[in-house]
Short mmCIF file of C-alpha atoms in Angstrom, two decimals:
data_model
loop_
_atom_site.label_atom_id
_atom_site.label_comp_id
_atom_site.label_asym_id
_atom_site.label_seq_id
_atom_site.Cartn_x
_atom_site.Cartn_y
_atom_site.Cartn_z
CA MET A 1 27.22 6.43 -141.46
CA SER A 2 27.29 9.75 -139.50
CA ASP A 3 28.34 12.96 -140.95
CA SER A 4 31.52 12.96 -138.95
CA ASP A 5 32.59 9.83 -140.59
CA ARG A 6 32.25 11.24 -144.02
CA GLY A 7 34.98 14.07 -144.02
CA ALA A 8 34.88 17.33 -145.52
CA GLY A 9 33.73 16.22 -149.11
CA GLY A 10 30.75 13.96 -147.82
CA ARG A 11 32.13 10.79 -148.94
CA GLY A 12 32.94 7.93 -146.63
CA GLN A 13 36.59 7.04 -146.10
CA ASP A 14 36.28 3.92 -148.33
CA GLU A 15 34.87 5.77 -151.29
CA MET A 16 37.11 6.80 -154.03
CA ALA A 17 37.13 10.25 -155.81
CA PRO A 18 36.24 10.09 -159.37
CA LEU A 19 39.56 9.42 -161.42
CA SER A 20 40.89 12.17 -163.80
CA ALA A 21 42.26 11.20 -167.17
CA ILE A 22 45.44 13.16 -167.96
CA THR A 23 48.16 12.97 -170.59
CA LEU A 24 51.91 13.92 -169.67
CA ARG A 25 54.97 13.97 -171.87
CA VAL A 26 57.36 12.15 -169.49
CA ASN A 27 61.01 11.74 -170.65
CA ASP A 28 59.98 12.16 -174.26
CA GLN A 29 57.15 9.72 -174.18
CA VAL A 30 53.49 10.43 -174.19
CA ARG A 31 51.85 8.90 -171.25
CA ARG A 32 48.27 8.72 -170.49
CA LEU A 33 47.05 8.30 -166.79
CA GLU A 34 43.92 7.96 -164.86
CA VAL A 35 44.64 9.49 -161.45
CA ASP A 36 42.61 10.41 -158.33
CA PRO A 37 42.70 14.18 -158.62
CA ARG A 38 44.45 14.42 -155.27
CA THR A 39 47.39 12.36 -156.61
CA SER A 40 50.72 14.23 -156.27
CA LEU A 41 52.89 14.31 -159.51
CA LEU A 42 55.47 12.53 -157.33
CA ASP A 43 53.11 9.54 -156.48
CA ALA A 44 51.98 9.38 -160.08
CA LEU A 45 55.44 9.04 -161.21
CA ARG A 46 56.46 6.68 -158.72
CA GLU A 47 53.49 4.40 -158.36
CA GLN A 48 51.94 4.60 -161.75
CA LEU A 49 54.67 5.07 -164.24
CA ARG A 50 57.14 3.25 -161.92
CA LEU A 51 59.73 5.73 -162.54
CA THR A 52 61.26 5.35 -159.02
CA GLY A 53 64.48 7.51 -159.43
CA THR A 54 62.50 10.45 -158.15
CA LYS A 55 62.71 10.17 -154.45
CA LYS A 56 60.05 10.78 -151.73
CA GLY A 57 61.93 12.27 -148.92
CA CYS A 58 59.82 14.66 -146.72
CA ASP A 59 56.65 14.77 -148.81
CA HIS A 60 56.52 18.52 -147.67
CA GLY A 61 58.86 20.29 -150.17
CA GLN A 62 61.49 20.85 -147.69
CA CYS A 63 64.29 18.43 -148.87
CA GLY A 64 64.37 18.47 -152.72
CA ALA A 65 64.82 14.75 -153.30
CA CYS A 66 61.53 14.74 -155.48
CA THR A 67 62.89 17.55 -157.94
CA VAL A 68 61.89 17.15 -161.53
CA LEU A 69 61.88 19.48 -164.55
CA ILE A 70 58.60 20.74 -165.76
CA ASN A 71 58.61 22.49 -169.11
CA GLY A 72 62.33 22.98 -168.34
CA ARG A 73 61.71 24.48 -164.64
CA ARG A 74 62.67 22.58 -161.42
CA VAL A 75 59.86 21.70 -159.37
CA ASN A 76 59.27 19.70 -156.12
CA SER A 77 57.06 16.95 -157.39
CA CYS A 78 55.63 16.38 -153.94
CA LEU A 79 54.01 19.75 -154.01
CA THR A 80 52.08 19.55 -157.12
CA LEU A 81 49.18 17.61 -158.38
CA ALA A 82 49.50 15.52 -161.39
CA VAL A 83 46.31 16.91 -162.82
CA MET A 84 47.74 20.28 -162.79
CA HIS A 85 50.24 19.22 -165.56
CA GLU A 86 47.92 18.26 -168.40
CA GLY A 87 50.06 18.30 -171.56
CA ASP A 88 53.29 19.32 -169.75
CA ASP A 89 56.81 18.15 -170.40
CA VAL A 90 58.19 16.27 -167.38
CA VAL A 91 61.82 15.23 -167.12
CA THR A 92 62.86 12.84 -164.44
CA ILE A 93 66.47 11.59 -163.58
CA GLU A 94 65.70 8.60 -165.88
CA GLY A 95 65.01 11.03 -168.86
CA LEU A 96 68.21 13.05 -168.47
CA GLY A 97 70.40 10.19 -169.45
CA ASP A 98 71.12 6.60 -169.24
CA PRO A 99 74.10 4.53 -168.03
CA ASP A 100 75.66 4.38 -171.41
CA ASP A 101 74.84 8.15 -172.41
CA LEU A 102 74.81 10.19 -169.15
CA HIS A 103 73.73 13.83 -169.11
CA PRO A 104 76.88 16.15 -168.38
CA MET A 105 75.52 16.75 -164.86
CA GLN A 106 75.09 13.08 -164.00
CA ARG A 107 78.76 12.51 -165.28
CA ALA A 108 79.87 15.37 -163.22
CA PHE A 109 78.30 14.03 -160.01
CA VAL A 110 80.08 10.48 -160.70
CA GLU A 111 83.42 12.18 -161.44
CA CYS A 112 83.34 14.71 -158.54
CA ASP A 113 81.84 12.12 -156.19
CA GLY A 114 78.80 14.30 -155.65
CA PHE A 115 77.03 11.72 -153.70
CA GLN A 116 77.36 9.48 -150.83
CA CYS A 117 74.26 7.38 -150.17
CA GLY A 118 72.73 8.60 -153.35
CA TYR A 119 69.15 9.07 -152.11
CA CYS A 120 69.16 12.74 -152.79
CA THR A 121 71.18 12.71 -156.02
CA PRO A 122 68.55 12.50 -158.63
CA GLY A 123 66.73 15.60 -157.09
CA GLN A 124 70.12 17.26 -156.89
CA ILE A 125 71.01 16.60 -160.43
CA CYS A 126 67.51 17.72 -161.82
CA SER A 127 67.81 20.73 -159.76
CA ALA A 128 71.38 21.66 -160.71
CA VAL A 129 70.13 21.20 -164.47
CA GLY A 130 67.27 23.67 -163.79
CA MET A 131 69.34 26.07 -161.78
CA LEU A 132 71.87 26.44 -164.61
CA THR A 133 69.08 27.08 -166.93
CA GLU A 134 67.92 29.97 -164.62
CA VAL A 135 71.46 31.39 -164.51
CA GLU A 136 71.70 31.23 -168.29
CA ALA A 137 68.25 33.22 -168.35
CA GLY A 138 69.79 35.82 -166.05
CA TRP A 139 67.67 35.04 -162.92
CA PRO A 140 68.87 36.93 -159.91
CA SER A 141 69.51 35.14 -156.48
CA HIS A 142 69.83 36.34 -152.96
CA ALA A 143 73.35 35.73 -152.96
CA GLY A 144 73.95 37.79 -156.13
CA ALA A 145 75.65 41.14 -155.48
CA ASP A 146 73.62 42.96 -158.31
CA VAL A 147 70.03 41.63 -158.71
CA ALA A 148 69.80 44.00 -161.59
CA SER A 149 72.72 42.52 -163.66
CA SER A 150 71.70 39.66 -166.16
CA ARG A 151 75.48 38.64 -165.85
CA ILE A 152 75.77 36.27 -162.93
CA ALA A 153 79.01 35.33 -161.49
CA LEU A 154 78.51 31.69 -160.44
CA SER A 155 80.60 31.64 -157.30
CA ASP A 156 80.43 28.88 -154.79
CA GLU A 157 77.93 30.99 -152.64
CA GLU A 158 75.80 31.53 -155.55
CA ILE A 159 75.53 27.87 -156.27
CA ARG A 160 74.89 26.97 -152.63
CA GLU A 161 72.28 29.71 -152.42
CA ARG A 162 70.44 28.47 -155.72
CA MET A 163 70.73 24.71 -154.61
CA SER A 164 69.52 25.43 -150.87
CA GLY A 165 66.23 23.72 -151.52
CA ASN A 166 67.98 20.49 -151.98
CA ILE A 167 69.35 18.71 -148.77
CA CYS A 168 71.99 16.19 -148.75
CA ARG A 169 71.90 14.39 -145.38
CA CYS A 170 75.43 12.82 -146.13
CA ALA A 171 76.87 16.38 -146.31
CA ALA A 172 78.51 15.82 -149.81
CA TYR A 173 77.89 19.77 -150.52
CA PRO A 174 81.59 20.52 -151.58
CA ASN A 175 81.47 17.83 -154.21
CA ILE A 176 78.12 18.81 -155.39
CA VAL A 177 79.26 22.43 -155.78
CA ALA A 178 82.21 21.13 -157.68
CA ALA A 179 80.22 19.04 -160.04
CA ILE A 180 77.96 22.07 -160.81
CA ARG A 181 80.83 24.30 -161.28
CA GLY A 182 82.30 21.95 -163.62
CA VAL A 183 79.38 21.82 -165.94
CA ALA A 184 78.83 25.50 -165.61
CA GLU A 185 82.38 26.16 -166.69
CA GLY A 186 82.29 23.57 -169.47
CA GLY A 187 84.88 21.38 -167.71
CA PRO A 188 85.65 17.66 -168.17
CA ALA A 189 82.03 16.91 -167.18
#
């Protein structure tokens, strides 16, 4: 085998990288995995743990379909390696609620028809939950009139700006904003 067939690491294309043992807390369950160190968190969730609610959209961090919560913060799981999250708390759409006991944001998306095809919905919901935590913590955004203020007026513009990393190709944006607003205001959701 020539050096050009071996790639940058010196291994042949058919050779596997040594597996890394990791432990994650996923949806309140401790999960031990052995993963190739190059495995994205998205692929580990979908392929090894069979948590397929988290969607693979663009695989480049541009659509938000793979958004999960890691230690309470929203993260595009396609852009982070599973091995980077040893011991972290990961929440996927499956961990937010179940059909008999929906999370308020899940319920709001249903009540406000905040989805059409549903492909982006898990990422939208996880992102919205994380976004409301950021708002409660007083994190500023580009849309805020006063970035020094810890009191944030959650206008439609503010919600759209904060959710701009999540794309809905069906354009259910008005209903998504209404769902988020309802939960933020403690409405019927």
